[in-house]
Amino acid sequence: MKAEMVKVTIVKVPIPRSHPRFESLTVRERMVEGLAEGLVVPEGLIAHGRGECFDYLLGEETQVFALKAIRAAAASFLLARKPVISVNGNMAALCARELVELSKATGAPLEVNLFYRSRVREQAVASALRRAGANVVLGVKALESLRGLESMRRLVEAEGIGEADLVMVGIEDGDRVEALRRLGKRVIAVDLNPLSRSALKANITIVDNVVRALPKLKVEVERLRKAGLKNLQKLVSSYDNRRILAEALNHIRRRLGALASSLGEE
Ligand code: ATP
Ligand code: MG
C-alpha cells in the first residue's frame, strides 16, 4: 500500500517529560508525523519497531563498538573520491536536519532512494530535506537502474550513487547493501540489528540508532579533518566489521545475563 493511499488521523497528546520512555516516544511521534506527511510508509513503521526492539536490548545508548565504527566511517568519508548519503523515508522523518549537516560536513550529496517509490513520495522526501537546509537533493530525476536489484530501489542517479565509491545507508534492507557491494562500492550502514543482512554485508556497520549516530558521525568527521592521510588510511585498514558485530552481540549477551541475574536467576 502506498503512503498517498493511506489516510492518517493523528491524535496529538503531549508526552510528559517525566515519562521513562520520553525520548523513544518522541522519536516514535516523528515517525507518525512522517507517515502523515507522506515520507514514511506503514511498512516503515514496522521496520522502526524492529529497530526499537534492538535499541532496547542495546541499552538505548551509543556503545563503544558503535563509536569505533563511527571513527572508521568518518575516516572513510574523508578518504572517499565520491561519497553519497542514501536517504529513505524513515531517515528523512527521523533526522533530516542531521542528514543535511552530515552532508555539508562530508561534501557527500544526499540521494533519495525508496523501496516504495512514487513521484509524490520522492518529492515529499526531497522537500523535507530541502526544508532542513539541503541545497541539492539527488535521486528525483534522470534515474538509471542499478544492476542486481529488482525493487524500485534499483533506481539511482547516474552522477550520484551510480558513480559513488562510498555509499552510506541507514535503516536499509540487506539486498540493497549486497547489490551496492557487488558493484564494488564501499558501504557504511547504520543499523540497530547486528544480525541483519545489511549489518553483515556492509564494510562498516554502525550498530546504533540513526538519531544518535548521525550527529556523532558529523563531529567525528570534523575532528578527523586535520588527521593526515596515513592516519585516516590506518583507521580504515585496521577496522574489522565482523569483530565489531561480535562485540555488539557480546554486549547484548552480557547485558541480558546481568539483567537475568538481577531478576534472581543464577
Ligand atoms: P535485512 O534485510 O538487512 O536482513 P531486515 O529485513 O531485518 O534487514 P529491514 O526492514 O529490511 O530489516 O531494514 C530495517 C533495519 O533497520 C532493521 O535491521 C532495523 O533494526 C533497523 N532500524 C530500524 N529503525 C532504526 C533506527 N532508528 N536506527 C537504526 N536502525 C534502525
Ligand atoms: Mg530486509
mmCIF file of C-alpha atoms and ligand atoms in Angstrom:
data_model
loop_
_atom_site.group_PDB
_atom_site.id
_atom_site.type_symbol
_atom_site.label_atom_id
_atom_site.label_comp_id
_atom_site.label_asym_id
_atom_site.label_seq_id
_atom_site.Cartn_x
_atom_site.Cartn_y
_atom_site.Cartn_z
ATOM 1 C CA MET A 1 0.000 0.000 0.000
ATOM 2 C CA LYS A 2 1.415 3.390 -0.976
ATOM 3 C CA ALA A 3 1.686 6.260 1.512
ATOM 4 C CA GLU A 4 -0.556 8.551 -0.507
ATOM 5 C CA MET A 5 -3.336 5.950 -0.359
ATOM 6 C CA VAL A 6 -3.369 5.938 3.429
ATOM 7 C CA LYS A 7 -5.415 8.432 5.387
ATOM 8 C CA VAL A 8 -3.869 9.052 8.780
ATOM 9 C CA THR A 9 -5.569 10.768 11.658
ATOM 10 C CA ILE A 10 -3.074 11.846 14.275
ATOM 11 C CA VAL A 11 -4.243 12.267 17.828
ATOM 12 C CA LYS A 12 -1.696 14.569 19.435
ATOM 13 C CA VAL A 13 -1.239 14.229 23.148
ATOM 14 C CA PRO A 14 1.722 15.782 24.945
ATOM 15 C CA ILE A 15 4.264 13.232 26.169
ATOM 16 C CA PRO A 16 5.230 14.152 29.742
ATOM 17 C CA ARG A 17 8.994 14.829 30.075
ATOM 18 C CA SER A 18 8.963 12.669 33.165
ATOM 19 C CA HIS A 19 7.882 9.624 31.161
ATOM 20 C CA PRO A 20 10.633 6.997 31.459
ATOM 21 C CA ARG A 21 10.466 6.388 27.718
ATOM 22 C CA PHE A 22 10.167 10.074 26.761
ATOM 23 C CA GLU A 23 12.901 10.039 24.097
ATOM 24 C CA SER A 24 11.755 6.829 22.470
ATOM 25 C CA LEU A 25 8.151 8.061 22.380
ATOM 26 C CA THR A 26 9.197 11.416 20.915
ATOM 27 C CA VAL A 27 11.087 9.631 18.137
ATOM 28 C CA ARG A 28 8.034 7.416 17.563
ATOM 29 C CA GLU A 29 5.931 10.548 17.183
ATOM 30 C CA ARG A 30 8.268 11.820 14.466
ATOM 31 C CA MET A 31 7.661 8.568 12.589
ATOM 32 C CA VAL A 32 3.877 9.024 12.828
ATOM 33 C CA GLU A 33 4.189 12.622 11.610
ATOM 34 C CA GLY A 34 6.362 11.309 8.784
ATOM 35 C CA LEU A 35 3.566 8.915 7.869
ATOM 36 C CA ALA A 36 1.042 11.766 7.755
ATOM 37 C CA GLU A 37 3.424 13.866 5.623
ATOM 38 C CA GLY A 38 3.861 11.025 3.136
ATOM 39 C CA LEU A 39 7.555 10.454 3.955
ATOM 40 C CA VAL A 40 7.062 7.163 5.761
ATOM 41 C CA VAL A 41 5.060 4.139 4.566
ATOM 42 C CA PRO A 42 3.243 1.810 7.020
ATOM 43 C CA GLU A 43 5.955 -0.819 6.444
ATOM 44 C CA GLY A 44 8.469 1.785 7.628
ATOM 45 C CA LEU A 45 6.715 1.915 10.999
ATOM 46 C CA ILE A 46 7.176 -1.844 11.333
ATOM 47 C CA ALA A 47 10.871 -1.572 10.445
ATOM 48 C CA HIS A 48 11.154 1.131 13.101
ATOM 49 C CA GLY A 49 9.601 -1.198 15.651
ATOM 50 C CA ARG A 50 12.225 -3.842 14.894
ATOM 51 C CA GLY A 51 14.866 -1.183 15.439
ATOM 52 C CA GLU A 52 13.300 -0.110 18.748
ATOM 53 C CA CYS A 53 13.471 -3.679 19.984
ATOM 54 C CA PHE A 54 17.198 -3.922 19.291
ATOM 55 C CA ASP A 55 17.728 -0.474 20.799
ATOM 56 C CA TYR A 56 16.068 -1.752 23.980
ATOM 57 C CA LEU A 57 18.449 -4.717 24.041
ATOM 58 C CA LEU A 58 21.481 -2.483 23.412
ATOM 59 C CA GLY A 59 20.578 -0.098 26.255
ATOM 60 C CA GLU A 60 19.494 2.897 24.125
ATOM 61 C CA GLU A 61 22.946 4.485 24.251
ATOM 62 C CA THR A 62 25.793 4.675 21.766
ATOM 63 C CA GLN A 63 28.115 1.857 22.778
ATOM 64 C CA VAL A 64 31.889 1.542 22.303
ATOM 65 C CA PHE A 65 31.574 -0.718 19.226
ATOM 66 C CA ALA A 66 29.398 1.952 17.570
ATOM 67 C CA LEU A 67 31.957 4.655 18.373
ATOM 68 C CA LYS A 68 34.693 2.538 16.747
ATOM 69 C CA ALA A 69 32.543 2.127 13.636
ATOM 70 C CA ILE A 70 31.766 5.860 13.618
ATOM 71 C CA ARG A 71 35.510 6.632 13.653
ATOM 72 C CA ALA A 72 36.196 4.296 10.718
ATOM 73 C CA ALA A 73 33.161 5.684 8.873
ATOM 74 C CA ALA A 74 34.343 9.272 9.351
ATOM 75 C CA ALA A 75 37.809 8.362 8.038
ATOM 76 C CA SER A 76 36.194 6.597 5.046
ATOM 77 C CA PHE A 77 34.169 9.687 4.206
ATOM 78 C CA LEU A 78 37.310 11.836 4.297
ATOM 79 C CA LEU A 79 39.190 9.385 2.057
ATOM 80 C CA ALA A 80 36.370 8.807 -0.455
ATOM 81 C CA ARG A 81 36.598 10.107 -4.016
ATOM 82 C CA LYS A 82 32.827 10.381 -4.387
ATOM 83 C CA PRO A 83 30.756 9.646 -1.276
ATOM 84 C CA VAL A 84 26.935 9.755 -1.349
ATOM 85 C CA ILE A 85 24.421 9.558 1.507
ATOM 86 C CA SER A 86 21.350 7.499 0.584
ATOM 87 C CA VAL A 87 18.110 8.687 2.209
ATOM 88 C CA ASN A 88 14.878 6.733 2.634
ATOM 89 C CA GLY A 89 11.574 7.786 4.193
ATOM 90 C CA ASN A 90 12.379 6.716 7.759
ATOM 91 C CA MET A 91 15.726 8.527 7.665
ATOM 92 C CA ALA A 92 14.095 11.717 6.356
ATOM 93 C CA ALA A 93 11.363 11.580 9.014
ATOM 94 C CA LEU A 94 13.790 10.938 11.873
ATOM 95 C CA CYS A 95 16.816 13.060 11.065
ATOM 96 C CA ALA A 96 16.502 15.354 8.033
ATOM 97 C CA ARG A 97 18.493 18.141 9.702
ATOM 98 C CA GLU A 98 21.254 15.788 10.867
ATOM 99 C CA LEU A 99 21.498 14.330 7.350
ATOM 100 C CA VAL A 100 21.924 17.809 5.884
ATOM 101 C CA GLU A 101 24.600 18.653 8.457
ATOM 102 C CA LEU A 102 26.466 15.418 7.758
ATOM 103 C CA SER A 103 26.206 16.086 4.023
ATOM 104 C CA LYS A 104 27.699 19.551 4.473
ATOM 105 C CA ALA A 105 30.499 18.267 6.726
ATOM 106 C CA THR A 106 31.467 15.444 4.350
ATOM 107 C CA GLY A 107 30.672 17.047 0.981
ATOM 108 C CA ALA A 108 28.613 13.923 0.214
ATOM 109 C CA PRO A 109 25.314 14.767 -1.525
ATOM 110 C CA LEU A 110 22.002 13.353 -0.296
ATOM 111 C CA GLU A 111 20.231 10.989 -2.686
ATOM 112 C CA VAL A 112 16.608 9.887 -2.253
ATOM 113 C CA ASN A 113 16.216 6.123 -2.565
ATOM 114 C CA LEU A 114 12.907 4.456 -1.806
ATOM 115 C CA PHE A 115 11.660 0.871 -1.754
ATOM 116 C CA TYR A 116 8.043 2.063 -2.135
ATOM 117 C CA ARG A 117 8.835 4.707 -4.707
ATOM 118 C CA SER A 118 6.247 7.035 -6.173
ATOM 119 C CA ARG A 119 6.566 10.513 -7.647
ATOM 120 C CA VAL A 120 4.618 12.011 -4.709
ATOM 121 C CA ARG A 121 6.727 10.266 -2.101
ATOM 122 C CA GLU A 122 10.108 11.059 -3.654
ATOM 123 C CA GLN A 123 9.056 14.717 -3.819
ATOM 124 C CA ALA A 124 7.932 14.603 -0.166
ATOM 125 C CA VAL A 125 11.323 13.251 0.936
ATOM 126 C CA ALA A 126 13.224 15.742 -1.243
ATOM 127 C CA SER A 127 11.138 18.647 0.128
ATOM 128 C CA ALA A 128 11.738 17.540 3.720
ATOM 129 C CA LEU A 129 15.489 17.560 3.026
ATOM 130 C CA ARG A 130 15.308 20.976 1.349
ATOM 131 C CA ARG A 131 13.287 22.380 4.263
ATOM 132 C CA ALA A 132 16.041 21.090 6.532
ATOM 133 C CA GLY A 133 18.596 23.088 4.547
ATOM 134 C CA ALA A 134 19.747 20.838 1.673
ATOM 135 C CA ASN A 135 20.731 22.814 -1.432
ATOM 136 C CA VAL A 136 20.996 19.803 -3.714
ATOM 137 C CA VAL A 137 18.951 16.604 -3.491
ATOM 138 C CA LEU A 138 19.765 13.782 -5.901
ATOM 139 C CA GLY A 139 17.599 10.807 -6.821
ATOM 140 C CA VAL A 140 14.494 12.573 -8.069
ATOM 141 C CA LYS A 141 15.164 12.757 -11.798
ATOM 142 C CA ALA A 142 17.126 11.119 -14.619
ATOM 143 C CA LEU A 143 17.453 7.826 -12.819
ATOM 144 C CA GLU A 144 19.238 4.742 -14.069
ATOM 145 C CA SER A 145 18.941 1.127 -12.927
ATOM 146 C CA LEU A 146 21.462 -0.438 -10.597
ATOM 147 C CA ARG A 147 22.340 -3.966 -11.680
ATOM 148 C CA GLY A 148 21.283 -6.827 -9.422
ATOM 149 C CA LEU A 149 18.243 -5.243 -7.767
ATOM 150 C CA GLU A 150 14.623 -5.764 -8.735
ATOM 151 C CA SER A 151 12.760 -3.356 -6.486
ATOM 152 C CA MET A 152 12.331 0.375 -7.074
ATOM 153 C CA ARG A 153 15.464 0.919 -5.007
ATOM 154 C CA ARG A 154 17.430 -0.112 -8.087
ATOM 155 C CA LEU A 155 16.819 3.416 -9.451
ATOM 156 C CA VAL A 156 19.794 5.664 -8.785
ATOM 157 C CA GLU A 157 21.129 8.919 -10.153
ATOM 158 C CA ALA A 158 23.987 8.286 -12.580
ATOM 159 C CA GLU A 159 26.141 11.079 -11.176
ATOM 160 C CA GLY A 160 25.173 10.198 -7.609
ATOM 161 C CA ILE A 161 25.105 6.639 -6.276
ATOM 162 C CA GLY A 162 25.766 5.441 -9.849
ATOM 163 C CA GLU A 163 29.296 6.872 -9.714
ATOM 164 C CA ALA A 164 29.879 6.802 -5.962
ATOM 165 C CA ASP A 165 32.780 4.885 -4.442
ATOM 166 C CA LEU A 166 31.244 5.130 -0.939
ATOM 167 C CA VAL A 167 27.540 4.977 -0.037
ATOM 168 C CA MET A 168 26.110 5.473 3.427
ATOM 169 C CA VAL A 169 22.714 3.871 4.106
ATOM 170 C CA GLY A 170 20.561 3.705 7.224
ATOM 171 C CA ILE A 171 17.538 1.579 8.189
ATOM 172 C CA GLU A 172 18.115 -0.306 4.960
ATOM 173 C CA ASP A 173 17.277 -3.694 3.522
ATOM 174 C CA GLY A 174 20.113 -6.176 3.126
ATOM 175 C CA ASP A 175 19.726 -6.923 -0.567
ATOM 176 C CA ARG A 176 20.459 -3.313 -1.464
ATOM 177 C CA VAL A 177 23.657 -3.333 0.563
ATOM 178 C CA GLU A 178 24.604 -6.547 -1.234
ATOM 179 C CA ALA A 179 23.886 -5.013 -4.654
ATOM 180 C CA LEU A 180 25.986 -1.944 -3.852
ATOM 181 C CA ARG A 181 28.847 -4.149 -2.661
ATOM 182 C CA ARG A 182 28.668 -6.285 -5.806
ATOM 183 C CA LEU A 183 29.153 -3.090 -7.828
ATOM 184 C CA GLY A 184 32.392 -2.509 -5.940
ATOM 185 C CA LYS A 185 31.147 0.307 -3.726
ATOM 186 C CA ARG A 186 32.112 0.619 -0.085
ATOM 187 C CA VAL A 187 29.057 0.715 2.163
ATOM 188 C CA ILE A 188 28.553 2.267 5.592
ATOM 189 C CA ALA A 189 25.325 1.045 7.224
ATOM 190 C CA VAL A 190 23.600 2.415 10.304
ATOM 191 C CA ASP A 191 21.522 -0.448 11.654
ATOM 192 C CA LEU A 192 20.404 -1.299 15.178
ATOM 193 C CA ASN A 193 20.260 -5.013 14.377
ATOM 194 C CA PRO A 194 23.743 -6.565 14.375
ATOM 195 C CA LEU A 195 22.225 -9.723 12.859
ATOM 196 C CA SER A 196 20.596 -8.108 9.821
ATOM 197 C CA ARG A 197 21.903 -8.844 6.341
ATOM 198 C CA SER A 198 22.688 -5.137 5.972
ATOM 199 C CA ALA A 199 24.841 -5.246 9.081
ATOM 200 C CA LEU A 200 26.638 -8.377 7.892
ATOM 201 C CA LYS A 201 27.175 -7.204 4.309
ATOM 202 C CA ALA A 202 28.313 -3.610 4.897
ATOM 203 C CA ASN A 203 32.001 -2.674 5.107
ATOM 204 C CA ILE A 204 31.306 -0.617 8.209
ATOM 205 C CA THR A 205 28.214 -1.106 10.376
ATOM 206 C CA ILE A 206 27.317 1.454 12.993
ATOM 207 C CA VAL A 207 25.092 -0.533 15.375
ATOM 208 C CA ASP A 208 23.236 2.428 16.827
ATOM 209 C CA ASN A 209 20.074 4.458 16.365
ATOM 210 C CA VAL A 210 20.382 6.884 13.437
ATOM 211 C CA VAL A 211 19.146 9.701 15.679
ATOM 212 C CA ARG A 212 22.170 9.239 17.973
ATOM 213 C CA ALA A 213 24.732 8.122 15.404
ATOM 214 C CA LEU A 214 24.477 10.843 12.754
ATOM 215 C CA PRO A 215 25.376 13.831 14.971
ATOM 216 C CA LYS A 216 28.310 11.847 16.398
ATOM 217 C CA LEU A 217 29.487 10.930 12.920
ATOM 218 C CA LYS A 218 29.440 14.582 11.875
ATOM 219 C CA VAL A 219 31.505 15.611 14.913
ATOM 220 C CA GLU A 220 33.991 12.826 14.159
ATOM 221 C CA VAL A 221 34.348 13.926 10.518
ATOM 222 C CA GLU A 222 35.167 17.425 11.725
ATOM 223 C CA ARG A 223 37.598 16.118 14.338
ATOM 224 C CA LEU A 224 39.456 13.913 11.841
ATOM 225 C CA ARG A 225 39.589 16.521 9.106
ATOM 226 C CA LYS A 226 43.066 17.529 10.279
ATOM 227 C CA ALA A 227 44.343 13.976 10.614
ATOM 228 C CA GLY A 228 46.905 13.085 7.962
ATOM 229 C CA LEU A 229 46.228 10.720 5.071
ATOM 230 C CA LYS A 230 48.275 7.933 6.683
ATOM 231 C CA ASN A 231 46.280 8.133 9.924
ATOM 232 C CA LEU A 232 42.986 8.021 8.062
ATOM 233 C CA GLN A 233 44.111 5.050 5.981
ATOM 234 C CA LYS A 234 45.241 3.243 9.111
ATOM 235 C CA LEU A 235 41.867 3.824 10.805
ATOM 236 C CA VAL A 236 40.119 2.250 7.832
ATOM 237 C CA SER A 237 42.525 -0.640 7.192
ATOM 238 C CA SER A 238 42.649 -1.695 10.845
ATOM 239 C CA TYR A 239 38.853 -1.737 11.119
ATOM 240 C CA ASP A 240 37.267 -5.200 11.253
ATOM 241 C CA ASN A 241 33.479 -5.149 10.831
ATOM 242 C CA ARG A 242 32.922 -8.761 11.856
ATOM 243 C CA ARG A 243 34.716 -8.112 15.133
ATOM 244 C CA ILE A 244 32.553 -5.031 15.727
ATOM 245 C CA LEU A 245 29.381 -7.054 15.127
ATOM 246 C CA ALA A 246 30.672 -9.727 17.502
ATOM 247 C CA GLU A 247 31.270 -7.006 20.119
ATOM 248 C CA ALA A 248 27.685 -5.810 19.651
ATOM 249 C CA LEU A 249 26.314 -9.341 20.118
ATOM 250 C CA ASN A 250 28.514 -9.924 23.157
ATOM 251 C CA HIS A 251 27.336 -6.634 24.629
ATOM 252 C CA ILE A 252 23.700 -7.765 24.282
ATOM 253 C CA ARG A 253 24.528 -11.214 25.688
ATOM 254 C CA ARG A 254 26.340 -9.764 28.731
ATOM 255 C CA ARG A 255 23.614 -7.210 29.312
ATOM 256 C CA LEU A 256 20.880 -9.837 29.179
ATOM 257 C CA GLY A 257 22.928 -12.053 31.507
ATOM 258 C CA ALA A 258 23.263 -9.230 34.043
ATOM 259 C CA LEU A 259 19.570 -8.400 33.786
ATOM 260 C CA ALA A 260 18.605 -12.058 34.230
ATOM 261 C CA SER A 261 20.840 -12.261 37.343
ATOM 262 C CA SER A 262 19.251 -9.143 38.773
ATOM 263 C CA LEU A 263 15.885 -10.878 38.403
ATOM 264 C CA GLY A 264 17.097 -13.740 40.510
ATOM 265 C CA GLU A 265 18.496 -16.215 38.026
ATOM 266 C CA GLU A 266 21.837 -17.911 38.667
HETATM 267 P P1 ATP B 1 17.954 -7.142 6.425
HETATM 268 O O1 ATP B 1 17.200 -7.118 5.130
HETATM 269 O O2 ATP B 1 19.194 -6.317 6.386
HETATM 270 O O3 ATP B 1 18.176 -8.507 7.000
HETATM 271 P P2 ATP B 1 15.591 -6.620 7.959
HETATM 272 O O4 ATP B 1 14.813 -7.288 6.881
HETATM 273 O O5 ATP B 1 15.630 -7.202 9.318
HETATM 274 O O6 ATP B 1 17.076 -6.350 7.470
HETATM 275 P P3 ATP B 1 14.569 -4.131 7.092
HETATM 276 O O7 ATP B 1 13.159 -3.786 7.378
HETATM 277 O O8 ATP B 1 14.929 -4.629 5.747
HETATM 278 O O9 ATP B 1 15.053 -5.176 8.181
HETATM 279 O O10 ATP B 1 15.508 -2.912 7.471
HETATM 280 C C1 ATP B 1 15.334 -2.154 8.622
HETATM 281 C C2 ATP B 1 16.526 -2.272 9.530
HETATM 282 O O11 ATP B 1 16.724 -1.009 10.138
HETATM 283 C C3 ATP B 1 16.337 -3.292 10.654
HETATM 284 O O12 ATP B 1 17.520 -4.032 10.830
HETATM 285 C C4 ATP B 1 16.085 -2.408 11.896
HETATM 286 O O13 ATP B 1 16.597 -2.998 13.072
HETATM 287 C C5 ATP B 1 16.850 -1.154 11.546
HETATM 288 N N1 ATP B 1 16.338 0.086 12.171
HETATM 289 C C6 ATP B 1 15.040 0.459 12.351
HETATM 290 N N2 ATP B 1 14.963 1.683 12.918
HETATM 291 C C7 ATP B 1 16.238 2.114 13.086
HETATM 292 C C8 ATP B 1 16.818 3.313 13.606
HETATM 293 N N3 ATP B 1 16.065 4.301 14.087
HETATM 294 N N4 ATP B 1 18.165 3.409 13.607
HETATM 295 C C9 ATP B 1 18.944 2.413 13.123
HETATM 296 N N5 ATP B 1 18.462 1.247 12.629
HETATM 297 C C10 ATP B 1 17.131 1.099 12.596
HETATM 298 MG MG MG B 2 15.102 -6.869 4.909
#
